[in-house]
Amino acid sequence: MKNLYTYLILISLIIISCSSTDDSSDDDIIIDPIETSYFPPLTGDTWETTSLSDLQWNAQKATELNTFLEQNETRAFIVLVNGKIVVEEYWNTDLSGQPFDKDSNWYWASAGKSLAATAVGIAQEEGYLNINDKTSDYLGNGWTNMPQDKEDLITIKNSLTQTTGIDYNVTNPDCTAPACFDYLTDADDQWYYHNGTYQILHNVLESATGMTNNEYTTTAINDKIGMDGQWTDTALFDNLYVSTARSAARFGLLTLNEGNWDGTTVLGDSNYVNAMTSTSQSINPSYGYLWWLNGKNSVVFPGSTTSFNSSVTPSAPVDMISALGKNGQFIDVVPSLKMVVIRMGNEPSGNLVPVIFHDEMWEKIMEVID
């Protein structure tokens, strides 16, 4: 994994340094600014659509985008505008070898972190926890291998922002046992994409709510927006979220509408929503509460402590926020375009690491809509 991330960083620098800036304005994109968002029914397959021609998008460029996606191991690709489906494509086979379609399930990988951040916000709103509380208030003393005074510095918010200060130089970065959590620096003094310290949030949620992660996510989110996914454990990963692409699109649409679903408040704490989707600390401006933020002047990528003078996805709109996962699992939310973009699939072909693939995908998307 470290080799992959190192390769990602080096190649990203090459791509970013060679990228040109698109001078076109969002004013050229034909989207009715008055139209309110559409929400699909909570059950059934009904989902209203909008055509490329209605939006005056480039059909030829859309075909080129689809070819690019198919050639790069994509399974599902969905574009929503104002909640309506503009593009919905499926290719190849699912995890069981069957043709991939709207009913096929796929893993979110680390894109599930952003779903967990939403669940934490709801739990705080419902009074189960406070993100400024010490993590040990919910897990007890000794959940790390650190001196107690250092452990006591770590709050729930530190796990949301990847700033726990726990040593990331471990054999298994997914480990959540106390022996895997050694002291490196005080909480808030470093930013590092440490999966184990994120996983602790699931333990906190279960302790705080008295429910399993699936029980709480289902009642707090899924049932209110018609999602069909669930958290699952595999031989390699714990708390891996799995769902259809349409369910991922529903979550993106909920986020686009700042926690509201067709008049139903799912996450009503506007302060939390704003904090979740804004820079959460000064070390990595491109990171909120387990969401990646585009358009910032620097970014620290996973697997690195180095800050690069670039945004996460230079070709995409600057206000885009993203739930990003291994092998190119993307949930992109663009408020300025009232757009949600979903990509699910395997690792892109030709050693095209996901951060580069994401940028190239958005370069092609912008060609479609400009």
PDB file of N, CA, C and O in Angstrom, residues 208-241:
ATOM      1  N   ALA A 208     -21.758   4.898  21.825  1.00  0.00           N
ATOM      2  CA  ALA A 208     -22.593   6.063  22.133  1.00  0.00           C
ATOM      3  C   ALA A 208     -24.073   5.792  21.910  1.00  0.00           C
ATOM      4  O   ALA A 208     -24.924   6.217  22.705  1.00  0.00           O
ATOM      5  N   THR A 209     -24.403   5.089  20.826  1.00  0.00           N
ATOM      6  CA  THR A 209     -25.809   4.887  20.457  1.00  0.00           C
ATOM      7  C   THR A 209     -26.412   3.621  21.040  1.00  0.00           C
ATOM      8  O   THR A 209     -27.637   3.501  21.129  1.00  0.00           O
ATOM      9  N   GLY A 210     -25.548   2.669  21.407  1.00  0.00           N
ATOM     10  CA  GLY A 210     -26.063   1.375  21.860  1.00  0.00           C
ATOM     11  C   GLY A 210     -26.589   0.524  20.723  1.00  0.00           C
ATOM     12  O   GLY A 210     -27.287  -0.468  20.953  1.00  0.00           O
ATOM     13  N   MET A 211     -26.268   0.899  19.501  1.00  0.00           N
ATOM     14  CA  MET A 211     -26.693   0.159  18.311  1.00  0.00           C
ATOM     15  C   MET A 211     -25.483  -0.262  17.494  1.00  0.00           C
ATOM     16  O   MET A 211     -24.412   0.353  17.614  1.00  0.00           O
ATOM     17  N   THR A 212     -25.655  -1.273  16.652  1.00  0.00           N
ATOM     18  CA  THR A 212     -24.587  -1.605  15.719  1.00  0.00           C
ATOM     19  C   THR A 212     -24.512  -0.519  14.657  1.00  0.00           C
ATOM     20  O   THR A 212     -25.437   0.278  14.474  1.00  0.00           O
ATOM     21  N   ASN A 213     -23.400  -0.487  13.944  1.00  0.00           N
ATOM     22  CA  ASN A 213     -23.254   0.501  12.874  1.00  0.00           C
ATOM     23  C   ASN A 213     -24.353   0.370  11.842  1.00  0.00           C
ATOM     24  O   ASN A 213     -24.879   1.376  11.347  1.00  0.00           O
ATOM     25  N   ASN A 214     -24.703  -0.863  11.481  1.00  0.00           N
ATOM     26  CA  ASN A 214     -25.766  -1.051  10.504  1.00  0.00           C
ATOM     27  C   ASN A 214     -27.120  -0.595  11.036  1.00  0.00           C
ATOM     28  O   ASN A 214     -27.897   0.038  10.315  1.00  0.00           O
ATOM     29  N   GLU A 215     -27.389  -0.894  12.285  1.00  0.00           N
ATOM     30  CA  GLU A 215     -28.669  -0.474  12.862  1.00  0.00           C
ATOM     31  C   GLU A 215     -28.782   1.048  12.875  1.00  0.00           C
ATOM     32  O   GLU A 215     -29.821   1.604  12.475  1.00  0.00           O
ATOM     33  N   TYR A 216     -27.720   1.710  13.285  1.00  0.00           N
ATOM     34  CA  TYR A 216     -27.805   3.167  13.386  1.00  0.00           C
ATOM     35  C   TYR A 216     -27.828   3.817  12.001  1.00  0.00           C
ATOM     36  O   TYR A 216     -28.623   4.733  11.754  1.00  0.00           O
ATOM     37  N   THR A 217     -26.959   3.375  11.095  1.00  0.00           N
ATOM     38  CA  THR A 217     -26.941   3.956   9.755  1.00  0.00           C
ATOM     39  C   THR A 217     -28.268   3.739   9.047  1.00  0.00           C
ATOM     40  O   THR A 217     -28.765   4.627   8.336  1.00  0.00           O
ATOM     41  N   THR A 218     -28.881   2.576   9.266  1.00  0.00           N
ATOM     42  CA  THR A 218     -30.165   2.286   8.626  1.00  0.00           C
ATOM     43  C   THR A 218     -31.262   3.219   9.120  1.00  0.00           C
ATOM     44  O   THR A 218     -32.020   3.789   8.326  1.00  0.00           O
ATOM     45  N   THR A 219     -31.360   3.381  10.430  1.00  0.00           N
ATOM     46  CA  THR A 219     -32.432   4.217  10.977  1.00  0.00           C
ATOM     47  C   THR A 219     -32.159   5.713  10.779  1.00  0.00           C
ATOM     48  O   THR A 219     -33.084   6.491  10.533  1.00  0.00           O
ATOM     49  N   ALA A 220     -30.897   6.117  10.881  1.00  0.00           N
ATOM     50  CA  ALA A 220     -30.560   7.533  10.822  1.00  0.00           C
ATOM     51  C   ALA A 220     -30.474   8.065   9.396  1.00  0.00           C
ATOM     52  O   ALA A 220     -30.751   9.245   9.151  1.00  0.00           O
ATOM     53  N   ILE A 221     -30.095   7.194   8.444  1.00  0.00           N
ATOM     54  CA  ILE A 221     -29.863   7.657   7.075  1.00  0.00           C
ATOM     55  C   ILE A 221     -30.626   6.826   6.046  1.00  0.00           C
ATOM     56  O   ILE A 221     -31.470   7.353   5.307  1.00  0.00           O
ATOM     57  N   ASN A 222     -30.341   5.530   5.980  1.00  0.00           N
ATOM     58  CA  ASN A 222     -30.847   4.709   4.873  1.00  0.00           C
ATOM     59  C   ASN A 222     -32.358   4.774   4.714  1.00  0.00           C
ATOM     60  O   ASN A 222     -32.873   4.996   3.608  1.00  0.00           O
ATOM     61  N   ASP A 223     -33.081   4.562   5.807  1.00  0.00           N
ATOM     62  CA  ASP A 223     -34.537   4.527   5.715  1.00  0.00           C
ATOM     63  C   ASP A 223     -35.117   5.872   5.290  1.00  0.00           C
ATOM     64  O   ASP A 223     -36.204   5.928   4.696  1.00  0.00           O
ATOM     65  N   LYS A 224     -34.398   6.947   5.561  1.00  0.00           N
ATOM     66  CA  LYS A 224     -34.911   8.288   5.266  1.00  0.00           C
ATOM     67  C   LYS A 224     -34.651   8.722   3.828  1.00  0.00           C
ATOM     68  O   LYS A 224     -35.292   9.665   3.344  1.00  0.00           O
ATOM     69  N   ILE A 225     -33.705   8.058   3.155  1.00  0.00           N
ATOM     70  CA  ILE A 225     -33.390   8.469   1.786  1.00  0.00           C
ATOM     71  C   ILE A 225     -33.480   7.314   0.779  1.00  0.00           C
ATOM     72  O   ILE A 225     -33.187   7.513  -0.408  1.00  0.00           O
ATOM     73  N   GLY A 226     -33.870   6.140   1.247  1.00  0.00           N
ATOM     74  CA  GLY A 226     -34.056   5.015   0.335  1.00  0.00           C
ATOM     75  C   GLY A 226     -32.793   4.277  -0.036  1.00  0.00           C
ATOM     76  O   GLY A 226     -32.744   3.581  -1.050  1.00  0.00           O
ATOM     77  N   MET A 227     -31.737   4.392   0.779  1.00  0.00           N
ATOM     78  CA  MET A 227     -30.505   3.655   0.516  1.00  0.00           C
ATOM     79  C   MET A 227     -30.664   2.186   0.881  1.00  0.00           C
ATOM     80  O   MET A 227     -31.438   1.836   1.769  1.00  0.00           O
ATOM     81  N   ASP A 228     -29.877   1.327   0.219  1.00  0.00           N
ATOM     82  CA  ASP A 228     -29.983  -0.108   0.464  1.00  0.00           C
ATOM     83  C   ASP A 228     -28.676  -0.730   0.933  1.00  0.00           C
ATOM     84  O   ASP A 228     -28.539  -1.946   0.966  1.00  0.00           O
ATOM     85  N   GLY A 229     -27.683   0.088   1.300  1.00  0.00           N
ATOM     86  CA  GLY A 229     -26.367  -0.456   1.614  1.00  0.00           C
ATOM     87  C   GLY A 229     -26.223  -0.946   3.035  1.00  0.00           C
ATOM     88  O   GLY A 229     -27.120  -0.803   3.876  1.00  0.00           O
ATOM     89  N   GLN A 230     -25.062  -1.525   3.315  1.00  0.00           N
ATOM     90  CA  GLN A 230     -24.771  -1.989   4.668  1.00  0.00           C
ATOM     91  C   GLN A 230     -23.263  -2.061   4.889  1.00  0.00           C
ATOM     92  O   GLN A 230     -22.481  -2.208   3.953  1.00  0.00           O
ATOM     93  N   TRP A 231     -22.876  -1.922   6.169  1.00  0.00           N
ATOM     94  CA  TRP A 231     -21.493  -2.123   6.565  1.00  0.00           C
ATOM     95  C   TRP A 231     -21.237  -3.613   6.679  1.00  0.00           C
ATOM     96  O   TRP A 231     -22.067  -4.358   7.194  1.00  0.00           O
ATOM     97  N   THR A 232     -20.079  -4.043   6.203  1.00  0.00           N
ATOM     98  CA  THR A 232     -19.737  -5.451   6.273  1.00  0.00           C
ATOM     99  C   THR A 232     -18.254  -5.601   6.593  1.00  0.00           C
ATOM    100  O   THR A 232     -17.457  -4.698   6.360  1.00  0.00           O
ATOM    101  N   ASP A 233     -17.892  -6.724   7.175  1.00  0.00           N
ATOM    102  CA  ASP A 233     -16.490  -7.037   7.455  1.00  0.00           C
ATOM    103  C   ASP A 233     -16.020  -8.103   6.474  1.00  0.00           C
ATOM    104  O   ASP A 233     -16.758  -9.042   6.151  1.00  0.00           O
ATOM    105  N   THR A 234     -14.800  -7.950   5.980  1.00  0.00           N
ATOM    106  CA  THR A 234     -14.213  -8.932   5.075  1.00  0.00           C
ATOM    107  C   THR A 234     -12.919  -9.447   5.688  1.00  0.00           C
ATOM    108  O   THR A 234     -12.513  -9.017   6.766  1.00  0.00           O
ATOM    109  N   ALA A 235     -12.272 -10.365   4.989  1.00  0.00           N
ATOM    110  CA  ALA A 235     -11.009 -10.910   5.478  1.00  0.00           C
ATOM    111  C   ALA A 235      -9.936  -9.835   5.562  1.00  0.00           C
ATOM    112  O   ALA A 235      -9.010  -9.930   6.367  1.00  0.00           O
ATOM    113  N   LEU A 236     -10.056  -8.782   4.732  1.00  0.00           N
ATOM    114  CA  LEU A 236      -9.041  -7.743   4.691  1.00  0.00           C
ATOM    115  C   LEU A 236      -9.448  -6.460   5.401  1.00  0.00           C
ATOM    116  O   LEU A 236      -8.601  -5.745   5.938  1.00  0.00           O
ATOM    117  N   PHE A 237     -10.740  -6.163   5.412  1.00  0.00           N
ATOM    118  CA  PHE A 237     -11.173  -4.863   5.929  1.00  0.00           C
ATOM    119  C   PHE A 237     -12.404  -5.005   6.824  1.00  0.00           C
ATOM    120  O   PHE A 237     -13.298  -5.812   6.551  1.00  0.00           O
ATOM    121  N   ASP A 238     -12.443  -4.182   7.861  1.00  0.00           N
ATOM    122  CA  ASP A 238     -13.639  -4.043   8.688  1.00  0.00           C
ATOM    123  C   ASP A 238     -14.405  -2.809   8.251  1.00  0.00           C
ATOM    124  O   ASP A 238     -13.841  -1.865   7.685  1.00  0.00           O
ATOM    125  N   ASN A 239     -15.703  -2.829   8.517  1.00  0.00           N
ATOM    126  CA  ASN A 239     -16.552  -1.659   8.254  1.00  0.00           C
ATOM    127  C   ASN A 239     -16.433  -1.171   6.814  1.00  0.00           C
ATOM    128  O   ASN A 239     -16.235   0.010   6.538  1.00  0.00           O
ATOM    129  N   LEU A 240     -16.565  -2.101   5.889  1.00  0.00           N
ATOM    130  CA  LEU A 240     -16.563  -1.781   4.466  1.00  0.00           C
ATOM    131  C   LEU A 240     -18.009  -1.593   4.029  1.00  0.00           C
ATOM    132  O   LEU A 240     -18.834  -2.490   4.202  1.00  0.00           O
ATOM    133  N   TYR A 241     -18.325  -0.424   3.472  1.00  0.00           N
ATOM    134  CA  TYR A 241     -19.706  -0.183   3.060  1.00  0.00           C
ATOM    135  C   TYR A 241     -19.920  -0.688   1.639  1.00  0.00           C
ATOM    136  O   TYR A 241     -19.085  -0.485   0.754  1.00  0.00           O
TER     137      TYR A 241
END
